[in-house]
Amino acid sequence: MRNIVILGASGSIGRQALEAVRLNGDKFRIVGLSVNTDVGFLIRAAKEFGVKKVAVSDDASRKAAETALKAEGLKLVSVSELCRTEEADTVLSAVVGIAGLRPALEVLRAGKILALANKEAMITGGRFLKRAEKEYGGKIMPVDSEHSAVMQCLSQSSKCVKNIILTASGGAFRDLTAEELKNVTPEKALLHPVWKMGKKVTVDSATLMNKGLEVIEAMYLFDISLDKIKVLQHRESIIHSLVEYDDGTMLAALSRPDMRIPIQLALSYPERYDVGAGGLDLASVGCLNFGAIDCEKFPCLKIALDAAGKGEAAIIALNAADEVAVKAFIDGKIAFTDISEVVGNTVERFSDMNVGCEEDVFNIDALASQYTISNLIREVR
Ligand code: MG
């Protein structure tokens, strides 16, 4: 029986994790839940899963909900307390953005298993997370489907890895021309051809920034150099990623594209249970397609890879600028093709800064966000 805390329970990953627990109630017990603002969801989920400890990260929502949570017999604690909760052995972090970095560090410093769906934490604070994992005896389990696949394909011969190959579906606009990309709407960007995910990551998939962020995530997670991580277009999202070895062998992990599979594996590893995703009938899939990515058409991928080469400050700035730019696009303030320009400018501005300690990560993030926001205001004027 695994005792689990879910941070960000009301989001796409959080809800799918609850589904996995619902199906395998004898294997998992939820001992804590957090949401950002959706207190109604929190109360319903706590009741259904018999959870007593809850947290609300947004200050205003927490204050407004105090009485209601008390009336339901729920114990309201801080997110930090939830991360360290005695009863839990595993914490799933499905928080969005750099807001998840501090909680992720706390989970690892409590020596627990961190099932990490929050890629921004790994991107901005990868060095510190890996250090905490080593020092305190915890473990980081990837939830991102590509990284889950890589983890499964990395055998004991990990010294002989030639390349890690991350597959990319290509996102919502994979078949559009560069010209057509100028006029796409947020509504269209939010329709992913294969995966069902949150808003930020769906837009990131459409720009291919998501793949760039995943390359950086892989770099930290598997402690592998940037030149050994490749990206391969694979429309069907059946092969979730591959590992190529020195002898020319490639190992791949295949399944239906269903996030419940990697979510549950991060919670149950090395055990595997039915998640209701169904099997993969390769005879009816027929064929799988592969191709090169067009970086000209999707400049965000190249900007992310360049930032990865420049170092931590550039990566933190990339992440901060992307969060601001994606929000501005969803709010209809900038065009889809402006995202890369906005992000590129901020990366350029901050890449020479030094990241000595954890606080530097948050400082550069704040400065880069502010800089990106003021740039956008100037442009809109
Ligand atoms: Mg992914």
Short mmCIF file of C-alpha atoms and ligand atoms in Angstrom, two decimals:
data_model
loop_
_atom_site.label_atom_id
_atom_site.label_comp_id
_atom_site.label_asym_id
_atom_site.label_seq_id
_atom_site.Cartn_x
_atom_site.Cartn_y
_atom_site.Cartn_z
CA MET A 1 0.00 0.00 0.00
CA ARG A 2 1.42 3.38 -1.05
CA ASN A 3 0.50 6.45 0.96
CA ILE A 4 0.21 9.41 -1.34
CA VAL A 5 -0.12 13.18 -1.21
CA ILE A 6 -1.30 14.93 -4.38
CA LEU A 7 -0.29 18.55 -4.89
CA GLY A 8 -2.43 20.30 -7.51
CA ALA A 9 -5.22 17.75 -7.27
CA SER A 10 -7.80 19.66 -9.33
CA GLY A 11 -5.68 20.01 -12.48
CA SER A 12 -5.52 17.60 -15.40
CA ILE A 13 -2.76 15.40 -13.92
CA GLY A 14 -4.25 15.54 -10.42
CA ARG A 15 -7.68 14.40 -11.62
CA GLN A 16 -6.18 11.54 -13.65
CA ALA A 17 -4.14 10.48 -10.62
CA LEU A 18 -7.35 10.34 -8.59
CA GLU A 19 -8.87 8.15 -11.31
CA ALA A 20 -5.92 5.75 -11.03
CA VAL A 21 -6.40 5.58 -7.26
CA ARG A 22 -10.15 5.05 -7.69
CA LEU A 23 -9.40 2.00 -9.86
CA ASN A 24 -6.77 0.57 -7.53
CA GLY A 25 -8.02 1.56 -4.11
CA ASP A 26 -6.38 -1.46 -2.49
CA LYS A 27 -2.91 -0.35 -3.69
CA PHE A 28 -2.97 3.37 -2.93
CA ARG A 29 -4.21 5.48 -0.05
CA ILE A 30 -4.41 9.26 -0.32
CA VAL A 31 -3.27 11.00 2.85
CA GLY A 32 -3.20 14.61 1.70
CA LEU A 33 -4.49 16.86 -1.08
CA SER A 34 -3.78 20.40 -2.19
CA VAL A 35 -5.33 22.72 -4.76
CA ASN A 36 -4.47 26.23 -5.83
CA THR A 37 -7.97 27.76 -5.76
CA ASP A 38 -10.64 25.11 -6.41
CA VAL A 39 -11.81 24.52 -2.84
CA GLY A 40 -15.10 22.92 -3.92
CA PHE A 41 -13.17 20.21 -5.75
CA LEU A 42 -10.86 19.79 -2.77
CA ILE A 43 -13.77 19.14 -0.40
CA ARG A 44 -15.44 16.64 -2.75
CA ALA A 45 -12.18 14.73 -3.35
CA ALA A 46 -11.26 14.72 0.36
CA LYS A 47 -14.69 13.25 1.18
CA GLU A 48 -14.52 10.60 -1.53
CA PHE A 49 -11.01 9.43 -0.61
CA GLY A 50 -11.32 9.84 3.16
CA VAL A 51 -8.55 12.44 3.30
CA LYS A 52 -8.21 14.61 6.41
CA LYS A 53 -5.19 16.84 5.64
CA VAL A 54 -5.60 19.48 2.95
CA ALA A 55 -3.84 22.63 1.73
CA VAL A 56 -4.87 25.57 -0.45
CA SER A 57 -1.90 27.41 -1.95
CA ASP A 58 -3.61 30.61 -3.12
CA ASP A 59 -3.77 33.02 -0.14
CA ALA A 60 -7.16 34.59 -0.88
CA SER A 61 -8.81 31.22 -1.61
CA ARG A 62 -7.40 29.74 1.60
CA LYS A 63 -8.70 32.57 3.78
CA ALA A 64 -12.13 32.41 2.15
CA ALA A 65 -12.30 28.65 2.62
CA GLU A 66 -11.11 28.29 6.23
CA THR A 67 -14.58 28.03 7.77
CA ALA A 68 -15.95 25.70 5.10
CA LEU A 69 -12.99 23.33 5.42
CA LYS A 70 -13.34 23.27 9.20
CA ALA A 71 -17.06 22.55 8.93
CA GLU A 72 -16.21 19.51 6.80
CA GLY A 73 -13.82 18.26 9.50
CA LEU A 74 -10.74 18.84 7.33
CA LYS A 75 -7.40 19.87 8.75
CA LEU A 76 -6.01 22.83 6.82
CA VAL A 77 -2.20 22.79 6.73
CA SER A 78 0.42 24.60 4.67
CA VAL A 79 1.66 23.10 1.39
CA SER A 80 5.05 22.79 3.04
CA GLU A 81 3.59 20.75 5.91
CA LEU A 82 1.74 18.56 3.43
CA CYS A 83 5.03 17.84 1.61
CA ARG A 84 6.60 16.62 4.84
CA THR A 85 3.57 14.79 6.20
CA GLU A 86 4.63 11.72 8.22
CA GLU A 87 2.03 9.34 6.79
CA ALA A 88 3.10 9.88 3.16
CA ASP A 89 5.83 7.95 1.39
CA THR A 90 5.13 9.47 -2.03
CA VAL A 91 4.14 12.97 -3.12
CA LEU A 92 2.79 13.59 -6.61
CA SER A 93 3.47 17.16 -7.66
CA ALA A 94 1.08 18.25 -10.38
CA VAL A 95 1.57 21.93 -9.67
CA VAL A 96 2.08 24.19 -12.71
CA GLY A 97 5.10 26.47 -13.05
CA ILE A 98 8.07 27.36 -10.88
CA ALA A 99 5.66 27.55 -7.92
CA GLY A 100 6.29 23.81 -7.65
CA LEU A 101 10.03 24.10 -7.03
CA ARG A 102 9.95 24.80 -3.28
CA PRO A 103 7.44 22.00 -2.55
CA ALA A 104 9.49 19.58 -4.70
CA LEU A 105 12.62 20.40 -2.70
CA GLU A 106 10.75 19.88 0.56
CA VAL A 107 9.49 16.45 -0.50
CA LEU A 108 13.00 15.30 -1.35
CA ARG A 109 14.46 16.79 1.82
CA ALA A 110 11.94 14.75 3.76
CA GLY A 111 13.44 11.68 2.05
CA LYS A 112 10.23 10.85 0.19
CA ILE A 113 9.49 9.73 -3.36
CA LEU A 114 8.67 12.71 -5.56
CA ALA A 115 6.44 11.79 -8.52
CA LEU A 116 7.13 14.85 -10.61
CA ALA A 117 4.67 16.05 -13.23
CA ASN A 118 5.74 19.66 -12.69
CA LYS A 119 8.52 19.88 -15.29
CA GLU A 120 9.15 23.57 -14.58
CA ALA A 121 10.53 22.62 -11.15
CA MET A 122 13.10 20.31 -12.74
CA ILE A 123 13.97 22.83 -15.43
CA THR A 124 14.54 25.76 -13.11
CA GLY A 125 15.99 23.92 -10.12
CA GLY A 126 17.31 20.65 -11.55
CA ARG A 127 20.71 20.91 -9.91
CA PHE A 128 19.18 21.53 -6.48
CA LEU A 129 16.56 18.79 -6.83
CA LYS A 130 19.15 16.20 -7.86
CA ARG A 131 21.36 17.24 -4.97
CA ALA A 132 18.49 16.95 -2.49
CA GLU A 133 17.59 13.52 -3.90
CA LYS A 134 21.13 12.30 -3.31
CA GLU A 135 21.61 13.87 0.11
CA TYR A 136 18.34 12.83 1.72
CA GLY A 137 17.73 9.43 0.15
CA GLY A 138 14.49 10.33 -1.63
CA LYS A 139 13.73 9.51 -5.24
CA ILE A 140 12.49 11.50 -8.24
CA MET A 141 10.05 9.57 -10.44
CA PRO A 142 9.19 11.23 -13.75
CA VAL A 143 5.51 11.57 -14.70
CA ASP A 144 6.10 13.23 -18.08
CA SER A 145 5.34 10.45 -20.59
CA GLU A 146 8.63 10.84 -22.47
CA HIS A 147 10.74 10.71 -19.33
CA SER A 148 8.75 7.84 -17.94
CA ALA A 149 9.57 5.97 -21.15
CA VAL A 150 13.27 6.83 -20.95
CA MET A 151 13.41 5.71 -17.33
CA GLN A 152 11.94 2.37 -18.35
CA CYS A 153 14.40 1.96 -21.23
CA LEU A 154 17.48 2.83 -19.20
CA SER A 155 18.72 -0.54 -18.11
CA GLN A 156 21.79 -1.35 -16.05
CA SER A 157 23.95 -0.54 -19.03
CA SER A 158 23.24 3.18 -18.65
CA LYS A 159 26.96 3.89 -19.04
CA CYS A 160 26.65 2.74 -22.66
CA VAL A 161 23.91 5.19 -23.64
CA LYS A 162 24.62 6.90 -26.93
CA ASN A 163 21.50 9.04 -27.19
CA ILE A 164 18.17 9.65 -25.56
CA ILE A 165 15.51 10.26 -28.19
CA LEU A 166 12.42 12.17 -27.11
CA THR A 167 9.45 11.77 -29.39
CA ALA A 168 7.18 14.70 -30.25
CA SER A 169 3.66 14.47 -31.63
CA GLY A 170 4.19 17.89 -33.18
CA GLY A 171 1.32 19.62 -31.37
CA ALA A 172 -1.88 21.19 -32.65
CA PHE A 173 -0.28 22.97 -35.63
CA ARG A 174 2.09 20.34 -36.95
CA ASP A 175 0.52 20.43 -40.42
CA LEU A 176 0.25 24.21 -40.82
CA THR A 177 2.62 26.34 -42.89
CA ALA A 178 4.71 29.14 -41.33
CA GLU A 179 2.29 31.63 -42.94
CA GLU A 180 -0.79 29.94 -41.48
CA LEU A 181 0.78 29.95 -38.01
CA LYS A 182 0.54 33.76 -37.88
CA ASN A 183 -3.23 33.72 -37.55
CA VAL A 184 -3.98 30.79 -35.27
CA THR A 185 -6.27 31.38 -32.29
CA PRO A 186 -5.83 30.28 -28.64
CA GLU A 187 -8.92 28.06 -29.05
CA LYS A 188 -7.19 26.13 -31.84
CA ALA A 189 -3.89 25.94 -29.94
CA LEU A 190 -5.72 24.33 -27.05
CA LEU A 191 -6.91 21.42 -29.20
CA HIS A 192 -4.08 18.89 -29.01
CA PRO A 193 -4.31 16.13 -31.65
CA VAL A 194 -3.40 13.31 -29.24
CA TRP A 195 -2.94 14.25 -25.58
CA LYS A 196 -5.45 15.57 -23.06
CA MET A 197 -3.53 18.05 -20.89
CA GLY A 198 -3.61 21.40 -19.06
CA LYS A 199 -3.67 24.74 -20.94
CA LYS A 200 -0.05 25.82 -20.46
CA VAL A 201 1.44 22.53 -21.62
CA THR A 202 -1.00 22.29 -24.55
CA VAL A 203 0.08 25.69 -25.90
CA ASP A 204 3.71 24.73 -25.21
CA SER A 205 3.12 21.61 -27.31
CA ALA A 206 1.79 23.70 -30.18
CA THR A 207 4.91 25.94 -30.17
CA LEU A 208 7.16 22.92 -29.48
CA MET A 209 8.50 24.82 -26.47
CA ASN A 210 7.27 21.83 -24.50
CA LYS A 211 9.77 19.59 -26.27
CA GLY A 212 12.55 22.07 -25.57
CA LEU A 213 11.60 22.09 -21.89
CA GLU A 214 11.54 18.30 -21.94
CA VAL A 215 15.06 18.16 -23.36
CA ILE A 216 16.22 20.29 -20.42
CA GLU A 217 14.20 18.14 -18.03
CA ALA A 218 15.92 15.02 -19.42
CA MET A 219 19.33 16.63 -19.13
CA TYR A 220 18.92 17.07 -15.36
CA LEU A 221 16.83 14.01 -14.65
CA PHE A 222 19.14 11.51 -16.37
CA ASP A 223 22.35 13.51 -15.90
CA ILE A 224 23.12 13.41 -19.60
CA SER A 225 24.74 16.06 -21.80
CA LEU A 226 22.64 18.16 -24.15
CA ASP A 227 24.30 16.80 -27.31
CA LYS A 228 23.09 13.31 -26.45
CA ILE A 229 19.41 14.25 -26.38
CA LYS A 230 17.59 14.18 -29.71
CA VAL A 231 14.03 15.03 -30.72
CA LEU A 232 12.08 12.93 -33.21
CA GLN A 233 8.68 13.72 -34.66
CA HIS A 234 6.30 10.83 -34.15
CA ARG A 235 2.70 11.70 -34.96
CA GLU A 236 0.92 8.81 -33.27
CA SER A 237 2.47 9.21 -29.79
CA ILE A 238 2.62 5.44 -29.40
CA ILE A 239 6.37 5.30 -28.82
CA HIS A 240 6.87 7.65 -25.89
CA SER A 241 10.66 7.89 -26.23
CA LEU A 242 13.73 5.77 -26.93
CA VAL A 243 17.20 5.09 -25.62
CA GLU A 244 19.93 4.33 -28.13
CA TYR A 245 22.95 2.34 -26.90
CA ASP A 246 26.54 2.27 -28.11
CA ASP A 247 26.03 -1.08 -29.86
CA GLY A 248 23.27 0.40 -32.03
CA THR A 249 20.35 -1.12 -30.12
CA MET A 250 17.37 1.10 -29.41
CA LEU A 251 14.91 0.43 -26.64
CA ALA A 252 11.50 2.05 -26.74
CA ALA A 253 8.44 2.14 -24.49
CA LEU A 254 5.08 1.85 -26.24
CA SER A 255 1.55 2.28 -25.01
CA ARG A 256 -1.63 4.08 -25.84
CA PRO A 257 -1.20 7.82 -25.36
CA ASP A 258 -2.91 8.01 -21.98
CA MET A 259 -1.37 10.03 -19.15
CA ARG A 260 -2.87 7.71 -16.55
CA ILE A 261 -0.18 5.16 -17.45
CA PRO A 262 2.91 7.26 -16.60
CA ILE A 263 1.12 8.89 -13.66
CA GLN A 264 0.36 5.55 -12.08
CA LEU A 265 3.78 4.08 -12.86
CA ALA A 266 5.43 6.98 -11.01
CA LEU A 267 3.29 6.07 -8.00
CA SER A 268 3.56 2.29 -8.17
CA TYR A 269 7.02 1.63 -9.68
CA PRO A 270 8.20 -1.07 -10.15
CA GLU A 271 4.70 -2.60 -9.86
CA ARG A 272 2.23 -2.06 -12.69
CA TYR A 273 -1.57 -2.15 -12.43
CA ASP A 274 -4.42 -1.78 -14.89
CA VAL A 275 -5.30 1.92 -15.18
CA GLY A 276 -8.22 1.48 -17.53
CA ALA A 277 -6.19 2.77 -20.48
CA GLY A 278 -6.60 -0.44 -22.46
CA GLY A 279 -3.93 -2.35 -24.34
CA LEU A 280 -2.23 -1.48 -27.56
CA ASP A 281 -3.35 -3.46 -30.62
CA LEU A 282 -0.35 -3.03 -32.92
CA ALA A 283 -2.02 -4.88 -35.77
CA SER A 284 -4.75 -2.27 -35.90
CA VAL A 285 -2.28 0.62 -35.38
CA GLY A 286 -0.65 -0.70 -38.57
CA CYS A 287 2.24 1.70 -39.02
CA LEU A 288 4.11 4.31 -37.04
CA ASN A 289 5.49 7.49 -38.63
CA PHE A 290 8.70 9.33 -37.84
CA GLY A 291 10.26 12.51 -39.17
CA ALA A 292 12.55 15.41 -38.45
CA ILE A 293 11.29 18.50 -36.61
CA ASP A 294 11.16 21.77 -38.53
CA CYS A 295 12.92 24.25 -36.22
CA GLU A 296 12.43 27.09 -38.68
CA LYS A 297 8.69 26.76 -38.40
CA PHE A 298 8.81 26.23 -34.63
CA PRO A 299 11.60 28.53 -33.39
CA CYS A 300 10.72 27.97 -29.70
CA LEU A 301 12.42 24.58 -29.78
CA LYS A 302 15.66 26.11 -31.01
CA ILE A 303 15.46 28.94 -28.46
CA ALA A 304 15.04 26.37 -25.69
CA LEU A 305 17.96 24.24 -26.91
CA ASP A 306 20.17 27.34 -27.17
CA ALA A 307 19.19 28.34 -23.63
CA ALA A 308 20.03 24.84 -22.43
CA GLY A 309 23.51 25.28 -23.91
CA LYS A 310 23.95 28.69 -22.27
CA GLY A 311 23.26 27.47 -18.74
CA GLU A 312 20.99 27.81 -15.74
CA ALA A 313 20.20 31.54 -15.87
CA ALA A 314 19.17 31.31 -19.52
CA ILE A 315 16.97 28.31 -18.74
CA ILE A 316 15.28 30.05 -15.81
CA ALA A 317 14.66 33.13 -17.97
CA LEU A 318 13.29 30.91 -20.76
CA ASN A 319 10.85 29.28 -18.38
CA ALA A 320 9.72 32.60 -16.86
CA ALA A 321 9.28 34.32 -20.22
CA ASP A 322 7.38 31.39 -21.67
CA GLU A 323 4.92 31.39 -18.79
CA VAL A 324 4.20 35.10 -19.32
CA ALA A 325 4.07 34.83 -23.12
CA VAL A 326 1.76 31.81 -23.15
CA LYS A 327 -0.63 33.57 -20.79
CA ALA A 328 -0.58 36.68 -23.00
CA PHE A 329 -1.36 34.50 -26.03
CA ILE A 330 -4.24 32.70 -24.27
CA ASP A 331 -5.60 36.12 -23.18
CA GLY A 332 -5.53 37.26 -26.81
CA LYS A 333 -2.85 39.92 -26.23
CA ILE A 334 -0.15 38.59 -28.56
CA ALA A 335 -0.07 36.40 -31.67
CA PHE A 336 1.06 32.78 -31.60
CA THR A 337 4.18 33.64 -33.58
CA ASP A 338 5.07 36.42 -31.09
CA ILE A 339 5.70 33.87 -28.34
CA SER A 340 9.13 32.90 -29.65
CA GLU A 341 10.21 36.50 -30.09
CA VAL A 342 9.13 37.49 -26.59
CA VAL A 343 10.87 34.50 -25.03
CA GLY A 344 14.02 34.92 -27.14
CA ASN A 345 14.41 38.55 -25.98
CA THR A 346 14.21 37.66 -22.31
CA VAL A 347 16.66 34.76 -22.62
CA GLU A 348 19.13 37.09 -24.32
CA ARG A 349 18.81 39.64 -21.51
CA PHE A 350 19.38 37.28 -18.57
CA SER A 351 21.65 34.50 -19.79
CA ASP A 352 24.84 35.98 -18.27
CA MET A 353 23.54 36.00 -14.70
CA ASN A 354 25.02 33.70 -12.13
CA VAL A 355 23.06 31.01 -10.26
CA GLY A 356 24.92 30.34 -7.03
CA CYS A 357 22.13 29.22 -4.73
CA GLU A 358 18.43 28.35 -4.75
CA GLU A 359 17.39 31.93 -4.01
CA ASP A 360 19.10 33.04 -7.22
CA VAL A 361 16.68 30.80 -9.12
CA PHE A 362 13.68 32.65 -7.67
CA ASN A 363 15.32 36.05 -8.13
CA ILE A 364 16.13 35.50 -11.79
CA ASP A 365 12.66 34.08 -12.33
CA ALA A 366 11.06 37.20 -10.80
CA LEU A 367 13.29 39.58 -12.76
CA ALA A 368 12.76 37.74 -16.04
CA SER A 369 8.97 37.63 -15.55
CA GLN A 370 8.89 41.34 -14.78
CA TYR A 371 11.06 42.15 -17.76
CA THR A 372 8.85 40.07 -20.08
CA ILE A 373 5.66 41.69 -18.77
CA SER A 374 7.02 45.23 -19.24
CA ASN A 375 8.18 44.35 -22.75
CA LEU A 376 4.68 43.12 -23.59
CA ILE A 377 3.06 46.29 -22.23
CA ARG A 378 5.41 48.41 -24.36
CA GLU A 379 4.51 46.39 -27.46
CA VAL A 380 0.76 46.54 -26.89
CA ARG A 381 1.00 50.35 -26.56
MG MG B 1 5.57 15.16 -22.27
#
